[in-house]
Amino acid sequence: MKKIFIILFVCLFSTTIVGCNNSPKITFNSNGGTKVSSITQEYNTQVTKPTDPTKKGYIFGGWYKDSDLTREYTFTTMPRKKITLYAKWLSSEGLSYTSLENNTCAVSSFGSYPYIYIPKDFNGCLVTKIDTYRVSFFLKSIDVDVDNPIFSSIDGVLFNKDQTKIIVYPIGKTEKTYSIPNSVKIVGDSAFLLAESLKSISIPNSVTTIEDEAFRLTSLTSLSIPASVTTIGDSAFIHINSLKSINVDVDNPVFSSDKGVLFNKNQATIIFYPEGKSETTYTIPDSVTTIGDSAFLGAKSLKSITIPKSVIKLGSMAFKGASSLTTVIFEKGSQLTTIGDSAFLEAKSLTTITIPNSVITIGDSVFSGATSLTTIKIPNSVTTIGELAFSGAINLETVTFEEGSHLISIGVGTFHKATSLKSVTIPDGVIEIGDWAFKEATSLTYITIPDSVTKIGYWAFKEATSLTNITIPDGLIEIDYGAFEGAKSLVNVTIPASVTTIERNPFVGTSSLESIKVDDDNPEYCSKDGILFSKNQAIIIKYPERKNESIYIIPDSVLTIGPNAFSGVKMLREIIIPKSVTIIDSSAFKDATSLTKITIPNSVTTIGDNAFFRATSLTTVTFEEGSHLTTIGEGAFYGASSLESIFITAPTPPSIINFGVTNKYVKIYVPSDYVNDYRKSWSQYFDSIFPIDN
């Protein structure tokens, strides 16, 4: 037993001596970079990572266990045995450049590399600008050549040369905290955009300016703004759904905070309510006169807001995306005059709101996408409702305009896709119904338009599919392009004497329309048998799609069959075209699905694009002998799936691009003396062209 103990003691003693004289060692192969001294210390002791080596024209990419650079090494404690580590270097490979003036250039793309090196120059062109900061979520580090005169970097973060402005914090960096260096005065536009790993950022007292969208889409939970900051750009803190508070140093001369909410110094303007605040109700202080742009943007927990009577202006996008907001309370005696663009855009839980009678302007898209809004009353103080104001408010059933309204116009797309809206009485004094104002208001059955309205805009009632009747006021001057297109329940229309302009396709797709009447005193238009013509009947404008006739003879006065004149007509099997007609305009017989044959008189010189598009019963088209036809428009017969034969007598092949014959068995008959001419000119139909005498 004693012998065993002595042997064990000697073995342990020997091991200790060996360990002391042969401590583990880490050596570094810099692969052409600056030398890094080896580390020798006892096994399992904490190892401090050495300063990164440098190599001109390259960025250091880490230490690896193998010379093939496949196994990255992490510094923790000293290994048991001696090891050699190998440096990985990355070039500016993957960058794209754009030439600028004075032999300078800009980095226009970073590619998808995780480590980026910005050189001093590229092919002798000095790099002075960076156009694209981020192209990939994998970007972890940006390094800059020390000789670059414009940019620099610290720990993979991009700065200007003197490091007074932080330009880009790479998206792919994994650190959870970051301290902005004390040299920095400006946090640049979108400097931390999408840095989702960041939960905390320390802003030093040197910073004076935070530019637009500086911290957008980070994961910050709170932010402290020092006394030095005097400028904060637009949307600097938007889309940070984890942000619960913003706290401002009490000595700051421009900004202040209250309960984690950002204000200007005297709290006359509320600037930003953090999206991550958990409160469900909030009362804006009585000192506030302006609710700033995007002030409550994305405040998803907020259900109720009380706005004091002191508030005069509600800024753009103020409550955009406040998806839980159900109640907006304006204090009695409100002085509010302006509701800014998109103020309640996508406030999807808002069911009702009482607009104060002090409001003059309702901006663009104010309630667009407010899908729970069911009723709205517009006070008589309002003079302007902006574009798309209630667009996509799909449950809006009732809109009431207060008596004595001062409203001037219904803006572009105001009630676009307000699919539950059943009836509207437009107040007297409104001059214009804007483009696509009631487009796709599919439940709208009745609308009252006052005599003050002079224009119905482009697509104003397009696809208002439940609208059965409309009284066009006596003061109306213009019906714009496609005003009632697709209003498929509309039965009758009467056009007053005042209308002097009807743009193309006003009644296309009105599949229930039986009659169009025009006042006899109208100087520009007339009707005959319920069909719309120009005053002298030289142009046939629209044949009602539901008119119950199987044969129609176009009057001899007609020179032009207008665009979409017979489109969608389902009853007509035959149309007789007089020799007076010279032009068949685009889509003239589009979707005339019962038309079986047609003879084109020799007077016709032009057939427009898609003239017989989807005339699915059409079997024969005959061009009279002596035809003067010069042009057949693109797709003229596209979708005429029953077409079997076309007879053309013009000696010179008319100009075509592709008139769209889709039936491969169709035969095109031409004068026998000109077959070769036609086959040459119409080579795509070579095998379908035959002489007439066959």
mmCIF file of C-alpha atoms in Angstrom, residues 322-326 346-351 370-373:
data_model
loop_
_atom_site.group_PDB
_atom_site.id
_atom_site.type_symbol
_atom_site.label_atom_id
_atom_site.label_comp_id
_atom_site.label_asym_id
_atom_site.label_seq_id
_atom_site.Cartn_x
_atom_site.Cartn_y
_atom_site.Cartn_z
ATOM 1 C CA ALA A 322 -54.271 51.473 -34.263
ATOM 2 C CA SER A 323 -56.120 48.233 -34.809
ATOM 3 C CA SER A 324 -57.808 47.941 -31.375
ATOM 4 C CA LEU A 325 -59.133 51.507 -31.305
ATOM 5 C CA THR A 326 -62.919 51.405 -30.946
ATOM 6 C CA GLU A 346 -56.722 50.724 -41.089
ATOM 7 C CA ALA A 347 -58.164 51.524 -37.660
ATOM 8 C CA LYS A 348 -60.044 48.272 -38.116
ATOM 9 C CA SER A 349 -61.973 48.225 -34.818
ATOM 10 C CA LEU A 350 -63.398 51.749 -35.047
ATOM 11 C CA THR A 351 -67.196 51.432 -35.259
ATOM 12 C CA ALA A 370 -61.647 51.215 -41.243
ATOM 13 C CA THR A 371 -63.532 47.985 -41.754
ATOM 14 C CA SER A 372 -65.763 48.163 -38.643
ATOM 15 C CA LEU A 373 -67.027 51.699 -39.258
#
